[in-house]
Every structure is written in structure tokens, then in C-alpha cells.
Short mmCIF file of C-alpha atoms and ligand atoms in Angstrom, two decimals:
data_model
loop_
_atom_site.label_atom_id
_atom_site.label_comp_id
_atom_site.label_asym_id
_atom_site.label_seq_id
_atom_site.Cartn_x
_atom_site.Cartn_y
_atom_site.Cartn_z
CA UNK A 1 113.22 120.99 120.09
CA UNK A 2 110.45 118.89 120.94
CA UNK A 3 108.04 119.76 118.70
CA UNK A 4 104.35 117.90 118.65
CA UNK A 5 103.15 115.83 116.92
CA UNK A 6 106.79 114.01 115.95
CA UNK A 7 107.97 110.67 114.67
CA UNK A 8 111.32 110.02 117.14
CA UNK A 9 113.79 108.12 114.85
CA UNK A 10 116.57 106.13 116.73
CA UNK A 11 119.31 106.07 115.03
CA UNK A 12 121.36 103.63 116.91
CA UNK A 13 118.43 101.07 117.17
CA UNK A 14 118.34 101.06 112.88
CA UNK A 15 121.89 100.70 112.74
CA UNK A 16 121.55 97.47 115.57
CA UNK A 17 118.85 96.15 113.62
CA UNK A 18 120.45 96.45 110.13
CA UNK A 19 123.37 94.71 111.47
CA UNK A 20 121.38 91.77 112.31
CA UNK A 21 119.55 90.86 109.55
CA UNK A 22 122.91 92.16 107.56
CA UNK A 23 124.82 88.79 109.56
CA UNK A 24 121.59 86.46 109.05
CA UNK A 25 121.79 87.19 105.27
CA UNK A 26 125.49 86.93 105.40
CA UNK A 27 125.40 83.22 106.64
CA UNK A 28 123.62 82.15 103.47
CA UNK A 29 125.83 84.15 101.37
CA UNK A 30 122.54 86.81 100.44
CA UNK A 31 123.20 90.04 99.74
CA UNK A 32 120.94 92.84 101.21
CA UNK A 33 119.09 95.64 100.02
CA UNK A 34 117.99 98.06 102.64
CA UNK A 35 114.18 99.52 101.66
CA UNK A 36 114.26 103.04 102.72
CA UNK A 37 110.25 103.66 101.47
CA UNK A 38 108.24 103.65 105.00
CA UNK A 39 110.66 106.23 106.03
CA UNK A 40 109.84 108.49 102.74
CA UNK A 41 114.26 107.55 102.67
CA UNK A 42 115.77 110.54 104.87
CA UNK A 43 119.24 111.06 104.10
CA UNK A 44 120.40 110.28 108.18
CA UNK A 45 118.31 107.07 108.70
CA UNK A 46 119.63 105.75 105.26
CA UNK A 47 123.18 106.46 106.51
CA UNK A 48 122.83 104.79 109.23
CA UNK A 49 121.40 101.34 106.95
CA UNK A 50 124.50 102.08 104.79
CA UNK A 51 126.76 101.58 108.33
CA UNK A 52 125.45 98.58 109.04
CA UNK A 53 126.12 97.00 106.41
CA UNK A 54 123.71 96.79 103.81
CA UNK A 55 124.92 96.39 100.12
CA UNK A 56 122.58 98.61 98.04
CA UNK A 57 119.87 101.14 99.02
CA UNK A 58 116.08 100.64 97.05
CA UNK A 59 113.43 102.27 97.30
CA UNK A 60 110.07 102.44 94.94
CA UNK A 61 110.07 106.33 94.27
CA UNK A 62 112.44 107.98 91.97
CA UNK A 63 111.77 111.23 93.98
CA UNK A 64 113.49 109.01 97.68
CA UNK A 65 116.47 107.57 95.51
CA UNK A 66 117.33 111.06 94.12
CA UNK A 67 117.60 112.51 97.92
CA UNK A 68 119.91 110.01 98.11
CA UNK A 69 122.10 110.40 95.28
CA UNK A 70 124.98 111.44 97.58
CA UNK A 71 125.35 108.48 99.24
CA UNK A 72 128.01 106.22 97.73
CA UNK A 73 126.11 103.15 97.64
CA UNK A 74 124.45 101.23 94.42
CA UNK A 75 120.23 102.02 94.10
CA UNK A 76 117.79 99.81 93.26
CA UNK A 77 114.88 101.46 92.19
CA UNK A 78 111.78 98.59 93.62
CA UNK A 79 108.63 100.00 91.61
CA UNK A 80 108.56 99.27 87.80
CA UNK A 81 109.86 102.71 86.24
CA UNK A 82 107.28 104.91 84.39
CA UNK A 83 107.88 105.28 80.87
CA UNK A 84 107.88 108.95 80.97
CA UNK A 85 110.02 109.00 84.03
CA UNK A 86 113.02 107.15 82.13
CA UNK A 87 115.07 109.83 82.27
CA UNK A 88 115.27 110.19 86.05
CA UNK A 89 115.62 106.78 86.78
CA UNK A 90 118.68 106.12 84.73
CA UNK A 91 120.22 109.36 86.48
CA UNK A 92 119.37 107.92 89.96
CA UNK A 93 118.79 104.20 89.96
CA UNK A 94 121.78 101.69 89.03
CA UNK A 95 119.31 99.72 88.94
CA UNK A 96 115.63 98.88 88.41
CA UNK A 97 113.19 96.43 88.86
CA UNK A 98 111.19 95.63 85.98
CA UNK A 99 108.37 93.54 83.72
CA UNK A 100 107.51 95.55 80.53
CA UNK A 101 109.59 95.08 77.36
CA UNK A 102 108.52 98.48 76.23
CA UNK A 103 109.62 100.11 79.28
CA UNK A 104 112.89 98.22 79.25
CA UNK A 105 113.31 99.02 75.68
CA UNK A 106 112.53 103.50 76.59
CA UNK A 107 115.29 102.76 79.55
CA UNK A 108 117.58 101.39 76.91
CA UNK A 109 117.36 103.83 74.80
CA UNK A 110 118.02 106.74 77.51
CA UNK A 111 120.84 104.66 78.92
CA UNK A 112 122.74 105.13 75.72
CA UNK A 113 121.78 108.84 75.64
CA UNK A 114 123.39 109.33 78.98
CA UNK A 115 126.04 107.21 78.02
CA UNK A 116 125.54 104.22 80.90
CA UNK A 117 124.42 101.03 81.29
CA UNK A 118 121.30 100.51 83.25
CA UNK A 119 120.75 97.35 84.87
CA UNK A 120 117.60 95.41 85.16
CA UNK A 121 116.01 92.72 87.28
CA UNK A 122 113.25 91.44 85.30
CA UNK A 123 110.26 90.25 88.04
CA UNK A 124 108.25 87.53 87.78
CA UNK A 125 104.86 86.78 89.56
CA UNK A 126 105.01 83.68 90.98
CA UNK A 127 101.75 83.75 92.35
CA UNK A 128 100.87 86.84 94.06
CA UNK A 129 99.66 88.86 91.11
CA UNK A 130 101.64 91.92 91.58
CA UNK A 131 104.11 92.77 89.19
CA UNK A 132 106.39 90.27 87.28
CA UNK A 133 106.63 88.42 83.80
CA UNK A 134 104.41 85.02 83.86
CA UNK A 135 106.77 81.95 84.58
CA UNK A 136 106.33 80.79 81.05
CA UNK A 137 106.88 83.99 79.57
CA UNK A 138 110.32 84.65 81.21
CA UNK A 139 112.63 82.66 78.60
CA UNK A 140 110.75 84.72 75.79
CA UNK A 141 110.83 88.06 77.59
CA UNK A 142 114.71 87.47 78.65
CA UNK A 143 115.68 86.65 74.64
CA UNK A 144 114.20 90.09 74.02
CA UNK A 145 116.05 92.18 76.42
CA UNK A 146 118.97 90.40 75.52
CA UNK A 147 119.08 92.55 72.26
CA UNK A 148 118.38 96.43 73.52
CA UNK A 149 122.17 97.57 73.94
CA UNK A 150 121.58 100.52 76.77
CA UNK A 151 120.64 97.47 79.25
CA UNK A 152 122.20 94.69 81.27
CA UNK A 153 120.09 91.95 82.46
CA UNK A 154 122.24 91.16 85.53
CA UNK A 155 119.09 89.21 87.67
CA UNK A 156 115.45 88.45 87.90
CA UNK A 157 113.48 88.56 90.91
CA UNK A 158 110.10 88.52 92.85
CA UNK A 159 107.83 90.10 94.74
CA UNK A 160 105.10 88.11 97.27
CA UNK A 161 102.93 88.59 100.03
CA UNK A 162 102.41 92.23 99.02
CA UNK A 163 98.57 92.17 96.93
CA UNK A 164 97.83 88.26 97.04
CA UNK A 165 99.34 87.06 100.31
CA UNK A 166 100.78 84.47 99.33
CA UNK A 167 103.70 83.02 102.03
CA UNK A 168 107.21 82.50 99.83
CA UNK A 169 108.15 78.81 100.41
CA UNK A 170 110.82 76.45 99.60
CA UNK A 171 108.65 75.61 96.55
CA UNK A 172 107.71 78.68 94.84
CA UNK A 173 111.21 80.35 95.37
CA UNK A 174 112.56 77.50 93.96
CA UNK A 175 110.84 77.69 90.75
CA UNK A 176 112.79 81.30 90.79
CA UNK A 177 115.67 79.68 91.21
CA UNK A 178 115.46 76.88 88.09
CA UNK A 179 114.38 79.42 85.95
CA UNK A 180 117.29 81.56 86.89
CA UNK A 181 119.32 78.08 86.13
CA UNK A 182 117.66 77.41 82.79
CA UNK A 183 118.10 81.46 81.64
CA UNK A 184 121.94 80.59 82.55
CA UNK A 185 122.01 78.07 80.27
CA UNK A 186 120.29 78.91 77.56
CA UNK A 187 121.74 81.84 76.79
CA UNK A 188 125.28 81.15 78.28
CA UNK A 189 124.89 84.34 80.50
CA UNK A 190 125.39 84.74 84.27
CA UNK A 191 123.01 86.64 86.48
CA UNK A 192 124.58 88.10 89.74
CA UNK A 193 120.70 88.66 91.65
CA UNK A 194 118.51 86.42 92.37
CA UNK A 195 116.05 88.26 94.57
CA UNK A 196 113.76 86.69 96.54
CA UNK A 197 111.94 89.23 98.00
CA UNK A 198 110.55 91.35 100.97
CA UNK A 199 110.59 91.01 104.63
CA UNK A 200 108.32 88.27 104.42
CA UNK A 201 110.89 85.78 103.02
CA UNK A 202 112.80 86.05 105.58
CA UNK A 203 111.72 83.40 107.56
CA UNK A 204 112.64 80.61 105.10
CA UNK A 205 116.32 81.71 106.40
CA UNK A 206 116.05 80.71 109.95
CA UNK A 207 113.96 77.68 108.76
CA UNK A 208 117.68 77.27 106.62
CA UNK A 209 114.64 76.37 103.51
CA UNK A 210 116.03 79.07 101.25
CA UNK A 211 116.90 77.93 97.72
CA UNK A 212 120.63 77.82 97.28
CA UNK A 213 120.35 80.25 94.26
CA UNK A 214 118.51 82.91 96.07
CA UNK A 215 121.34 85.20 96.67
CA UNK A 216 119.90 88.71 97.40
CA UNK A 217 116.57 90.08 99.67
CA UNK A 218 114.83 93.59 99.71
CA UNK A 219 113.67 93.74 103.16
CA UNK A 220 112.03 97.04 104.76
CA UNK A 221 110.06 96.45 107.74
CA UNK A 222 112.01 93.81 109.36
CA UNK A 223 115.05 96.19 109.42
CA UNK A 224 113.22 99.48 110.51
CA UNK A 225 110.34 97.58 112.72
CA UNK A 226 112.32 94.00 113.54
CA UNK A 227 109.67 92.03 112.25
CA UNK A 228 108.87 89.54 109.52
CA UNK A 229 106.17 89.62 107.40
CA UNK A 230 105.06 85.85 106.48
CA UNK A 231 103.78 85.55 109.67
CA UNK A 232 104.71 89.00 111.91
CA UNK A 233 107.24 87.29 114.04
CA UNK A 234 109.67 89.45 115.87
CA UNK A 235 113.08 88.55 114.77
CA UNK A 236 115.31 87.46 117.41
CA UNK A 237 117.68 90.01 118.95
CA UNK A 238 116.06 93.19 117.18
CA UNK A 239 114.55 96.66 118.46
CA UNK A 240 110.76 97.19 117.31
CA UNK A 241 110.63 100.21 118.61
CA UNK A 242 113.53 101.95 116.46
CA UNK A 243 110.54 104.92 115.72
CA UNK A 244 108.24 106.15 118.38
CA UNK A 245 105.25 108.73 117.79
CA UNK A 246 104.47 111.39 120.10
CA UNK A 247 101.58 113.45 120.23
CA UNK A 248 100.26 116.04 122.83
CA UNK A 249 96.72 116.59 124.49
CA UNK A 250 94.81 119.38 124.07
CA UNK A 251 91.54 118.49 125.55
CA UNK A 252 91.18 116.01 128.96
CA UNK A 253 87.75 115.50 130.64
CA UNK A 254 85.33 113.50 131.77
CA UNK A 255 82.52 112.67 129.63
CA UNK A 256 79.98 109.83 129.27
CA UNK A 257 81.04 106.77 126.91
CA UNK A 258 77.48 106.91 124.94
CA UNK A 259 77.10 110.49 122.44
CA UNK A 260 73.73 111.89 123.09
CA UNK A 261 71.33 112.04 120.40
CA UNK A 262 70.41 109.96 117.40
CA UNK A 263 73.46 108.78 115.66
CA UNK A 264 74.16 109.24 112.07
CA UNK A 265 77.48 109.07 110.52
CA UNK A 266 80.36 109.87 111.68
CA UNK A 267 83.41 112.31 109.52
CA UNK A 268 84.29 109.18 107.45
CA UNK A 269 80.53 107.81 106.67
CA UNK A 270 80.26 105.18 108.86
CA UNK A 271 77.52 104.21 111.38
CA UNK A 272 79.56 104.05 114.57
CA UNK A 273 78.63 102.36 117.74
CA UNK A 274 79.05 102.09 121.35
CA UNK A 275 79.28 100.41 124.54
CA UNK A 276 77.94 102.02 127.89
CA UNK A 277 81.06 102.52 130.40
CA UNK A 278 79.74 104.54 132.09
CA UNK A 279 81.67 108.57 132.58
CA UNK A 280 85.13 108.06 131.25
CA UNK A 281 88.10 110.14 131.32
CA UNK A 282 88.55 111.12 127.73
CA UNK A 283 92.08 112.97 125.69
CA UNK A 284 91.87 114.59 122.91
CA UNK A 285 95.30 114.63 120.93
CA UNK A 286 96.25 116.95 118.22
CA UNK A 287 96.80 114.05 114.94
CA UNK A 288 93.89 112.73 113.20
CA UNK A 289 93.51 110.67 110.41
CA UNK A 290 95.08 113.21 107.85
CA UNK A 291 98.68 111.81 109.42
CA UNK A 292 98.23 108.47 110.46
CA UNK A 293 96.32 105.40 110.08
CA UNK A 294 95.37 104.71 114.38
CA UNK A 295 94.59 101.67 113.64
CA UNK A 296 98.27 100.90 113.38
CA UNK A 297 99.31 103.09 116.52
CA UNK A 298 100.04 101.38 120.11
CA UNK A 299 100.00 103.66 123.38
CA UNK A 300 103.47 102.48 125.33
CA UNK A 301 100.91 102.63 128.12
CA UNK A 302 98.97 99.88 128.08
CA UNK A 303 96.13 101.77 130.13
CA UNK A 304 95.56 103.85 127.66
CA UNK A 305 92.84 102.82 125.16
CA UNK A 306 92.03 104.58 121.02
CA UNK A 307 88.41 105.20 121.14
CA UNK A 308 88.57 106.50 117.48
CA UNK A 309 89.94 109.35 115.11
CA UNK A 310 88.44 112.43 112.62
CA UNK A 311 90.91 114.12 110.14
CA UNK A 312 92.76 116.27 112.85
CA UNK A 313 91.77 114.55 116.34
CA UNK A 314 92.92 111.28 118.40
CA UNK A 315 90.30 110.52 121.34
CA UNK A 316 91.85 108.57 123.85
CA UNK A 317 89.76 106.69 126.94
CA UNK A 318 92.93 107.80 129.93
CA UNK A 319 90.61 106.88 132.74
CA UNK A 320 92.85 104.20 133.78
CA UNK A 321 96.16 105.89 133.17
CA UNK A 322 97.62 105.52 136.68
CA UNK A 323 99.89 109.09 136.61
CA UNK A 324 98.18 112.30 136.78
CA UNK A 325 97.87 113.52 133.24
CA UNK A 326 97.31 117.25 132.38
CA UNK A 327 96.86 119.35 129.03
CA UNK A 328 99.73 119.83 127.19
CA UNK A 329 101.43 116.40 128.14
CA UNK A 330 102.44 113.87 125.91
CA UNK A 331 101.51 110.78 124.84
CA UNK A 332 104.02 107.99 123.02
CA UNK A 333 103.06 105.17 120.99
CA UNK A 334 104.49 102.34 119.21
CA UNK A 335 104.17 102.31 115.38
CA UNK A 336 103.37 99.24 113.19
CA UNK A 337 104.16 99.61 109.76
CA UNK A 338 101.29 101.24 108.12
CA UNK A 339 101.22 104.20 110.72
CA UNK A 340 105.07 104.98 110.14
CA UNK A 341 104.28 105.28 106.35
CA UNK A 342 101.72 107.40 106.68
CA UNK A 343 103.28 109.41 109.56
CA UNK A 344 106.35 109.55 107.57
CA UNK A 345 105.00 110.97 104.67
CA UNK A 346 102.86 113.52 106.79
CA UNK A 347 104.35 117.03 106.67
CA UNK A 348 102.53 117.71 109.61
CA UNK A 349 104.34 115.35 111.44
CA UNK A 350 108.14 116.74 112.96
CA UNK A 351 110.91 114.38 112.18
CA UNK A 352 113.34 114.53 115.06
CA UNK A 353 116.14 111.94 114.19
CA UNK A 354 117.88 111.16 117.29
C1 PLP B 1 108.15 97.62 99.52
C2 PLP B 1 108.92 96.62 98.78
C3 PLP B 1 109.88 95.85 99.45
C4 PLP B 1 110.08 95.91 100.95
O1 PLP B 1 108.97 95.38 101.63
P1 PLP B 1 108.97 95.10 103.21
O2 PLP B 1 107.68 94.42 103.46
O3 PLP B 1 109.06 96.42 103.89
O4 PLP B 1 110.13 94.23 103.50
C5 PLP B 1 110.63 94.96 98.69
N1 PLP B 1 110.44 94.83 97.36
C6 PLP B 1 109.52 95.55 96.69
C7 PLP B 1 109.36 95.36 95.22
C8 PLP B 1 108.73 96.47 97.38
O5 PLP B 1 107.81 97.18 96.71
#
């Protein structure tokens, strides 16, 4: 049923897309971690990841990895755990990403409660002031995980251009990869991942600038949106539009482009303005700013211009739309990432997975 407003989820176009960046990753011998997060991780789309080839699902919420317990696939949980959460995550996540000995110590101790080993990537910043161990703290910090018995220390990792921006390079994921070399060899261990990050390193593949130790990536948006995230490149031979949003009109007329009266805020407290078009054809669709960020929403008809948002209402300026629009039709739009989060997470918002 076509139910408004929805979030249309192509199945087919994830799969083609996963397979993609599964073969780029392939060629430089990096395994790949399918992010299932924008997409609040429904069961169908993260089968569909699974088929095309990804080798472990992650996700940042305990609460997406445990609807996903039933698929037969390792989990890497991507947000550090929450101490009093410990419980859950060594039920759901094989393993976890992680920076605080006291944390890693609680998981430890759970893990031998439930009789498992949980594995850990320890993170370290290298620059972008998100999570992660300091560089010089990560020989120290490794030397004490080493001794908690309910935990296997099987990588470390990092996280960039998420809070700080800053671009991964040949540089600063190669200081991952000697300290990966010098953890090695100090303490005669091997780590299997060395992660290298988001969507946003994947560019130093097709530049072939990826440090030879790098072996794994956690990418979400440029499998579910096509698109890298150093620089928001496309990435050659994807889909972009693998999720579409639909929404209907309730109200279309003609009004003038200039409110009348004095202006004082507007739902969200800001002083808006205006320019003088003249009488304008003018849609009103039912999704406001309760579901969706409109900045981050693209009408598929390029005639068709946002003029702004409240909680529950999308105005739209139609006056050039060239068909002959009426009440009750709908309108489609492209998502970038920050609208599918929000429209994913949503309940007002119908999922129809096609
Ligand atoms: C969200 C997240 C990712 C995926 O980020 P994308 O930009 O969607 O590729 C990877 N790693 C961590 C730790 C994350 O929080």
C-alpha cells in the first residue's frame, strides 16, 4: 500500500551498491563492515548488505544490533558501550569498539559471566577529537587490556571526519598503522583489524594511498547513498538514489511570496525573510520538521523549489512544475544523508521496502 509520507527502500540498488564497494575493498585485501545506523538497521535492508558481500554488520546502538541477532553474520557494535549496558552488548555484539579501560574491564567481567569472549577494537583519535585513546597512550592502554581475561584485543581502529573534519590521509592512517606494528611487537600478539574508518576514507583507495596495514573499513553512507564523505564524491558505478521519500499535498494555491504583516519569529525562533516574486503557486505537504531535516531533501523535479518547513508542514513554491498538479498527489525527493536518518527514525514515516 502506498501509504504517505514513506521512505521507498530499493532493495536491489543496496545490494548493487554493496557489491561495489564490497570488490573495491576486496582489491586491497580490506575487509568490510556494512553500517546499518541511517537506516535505524531493518532486518530486509541488512539482508540484502549481508548478500552482497559484506563481512560483518555494525551499527552504534545496541537496540539495531539486537534486531539483528538472527542474522548469521559477526556484529560490531561502532559506539563505545555504556557501562551499564554491558550486559546487552556482550549478548549482541561480537564485537565492540572501544577507549575506556573501565568499560573494557565491566565488559570483561560480563564476558566471563556469560561464558564468551568479547572482542575489542581499542580507538584512537588521531586528530579528530571524537572517541579514541591518545597516540601516546595506546602502548599503555593496550598492556592493560592485555590482562582482563573476558576480552580479546583482536584490533585497534579510528574514527575521522565525524566531529573535527579532519580528511584521513596517507599520513595520519599511517601512524595507525605503525602503532598497530609496534603493539605487534611489543607484546608478540597479532591483531586481525586494523580499521580505518568511515565512508570518508574511502577515497585514499581509488587514490591506491591506503596504508598497507589498513585491512578493514566501516562505511555507511557510501553503501546506502553511493557517496564518499572526504569530499562527497559519487563513487563510480553506484545508485544514490537506493531510498526515495514521498510525501503528498494537502494544500495547493496561489498566494503572494511576501507574508502580510510585521514579521516576528517564525515556529523555530528565527527572524525569517523574503524576496518579492511576485503570486506564486504554493504546496503544502504533510512532513514537517518533526520527520526530517529539509534541508537535506531534493525534489526529483528540479522545478520544484523548498520555501521552508514548521513541525508538521513542507511549503513548496510548484509554480514552475510543468504537469498539472492537484491535492492529494505526490511529491518524490532525493535524500542526502541527514534526511534518511531522521526520516528513518521517524515513526511517522511508512517504510515500504521494495
Ligand atoms: C557512523 C559510523 C560509521 C559509518 O559512517 P559513514 O559516514 O556512514 O560511513 C563508521 N564508524 C563509526 C565509529 C561510526 O560511528
Amino acid at each position: 500500500m502506498n501509504i504517505c509520507p514513506r521512505i521507498e527502500v530499493n532493495l536491489n540498488k543496496i545490494r548493487h551498491n554493496t557489491k561495489v564497494l564490497k570488490e573495491l575493498c576486496e582489491k586491497s585485501n580490506i575487509m568490510l563492515a556494512g553500517v546499518t545506523k541511517v537506516f535505524c538497521a531493518i532486518p530486509e535492508v541488512a539482508k540484502e548488505i549481508v548478500k552482497g558481500g559484506v563481512d560483518m554488520l555494525a551499527d552504534s546502538r545496541i537496540e539495531n544490533l539486537k534486531k539483528l541477532k538472527d542474522i548469521n553474520i559477526p556484529k560490531l557494535l561502532l559506539r563505545l558501550p555504556m557501562n551499564s549496558r554491558v550486559e546487552d552488548v556482550v549478548r549482541y555484539a561480537d564485537i565492540s569498539l572501544n577507549s575506556e579501560l573501565k568499560t573494557i574491564e565491566s565488559l570483561s567481567n560480563e564476558a566471563i559471566k556469560q561464558n564468551k569472549v568479547h572482542n575489542i577494537v581499542l580507538m584512537v583519535d588521531l586528530g579528530d577529537l571524537r572517541e579514541g585513546v591518545w597516540r601516546s597512550d595506546v602502548v599503555d592502554t593496550v598492556k592493560e587490556i592485555l590482562k582482563f581475561k573476558g576480552v580479546k584485543l583482536i584490533g585497534i581502529g579510528t574514527n575521522l571526519t565525524c566531529y573535527g573534519g579532519v580528511i584521513p590521509s596517507k599520513e595520519n592512517l599511517g601512524w595507525l598503522s605503525e602503532l598497530a606494528n609496534t603493539i605487534e611487537k611489543e607484546f608478540g600478539i597479532t591483531l586481525e583489524i586494523i580499521s580505518g574508518g568511515n565512508s570518508s576514507s574511502l577515497h585514499l583507495l581509488e587514490k591506491g594511498e591506503m596504508p598497507e596495514k589498513i585491512n578493514h573499513l566501516r562505511p555507511g553512507e557510501a553503501i546506502l547513498l553511493g557517496r564518499e564523505t572526504a569530499y562527497g564524491k559519487v563513487i563510480k558505478d553506484t545508485y544514490q538514489d537506493a531510498f526515495t521519500f514521498v510525501a503528498e499535498i494537502i494544500e495547493l494555491k496561489e498566494k503572494p511570496s511576501i507574508p502580510i504583516g510585521e514579521i516576528g519569529m517564525d515556529a523555530f525562533g528565527n527572524k525569517p525573510t523574503f524576496a518579492d516574486k511576485g503570486i506564486r503557486k504554493r504546496a503544502i505537504l504533510a512532513v514537517g520538521r518533526q520527520d526530517v531535516s529539509v534541508e537535506n531533501l531534493i525534489p526529483i523535479d528540479k522545478n520544484i523549489e523548498i520555501l521552508g518547513a514548521s513541525s508538521d508542514h513542507l511549503i513548496l513554491d510548484v509554480t514552475d512544475v510543468q504537469k498539472d498538479l492537484k491535492v492529494g498527489d505526490e511529491i518524490r525527493f532525493n535524500v542526502e544523508y541527514g534526511a534518511l536518518l531522521q526520516l528513518s527514525t521517524s515513526e511517522y514515516i511508512h517504510k515500504s521496502i521494495q
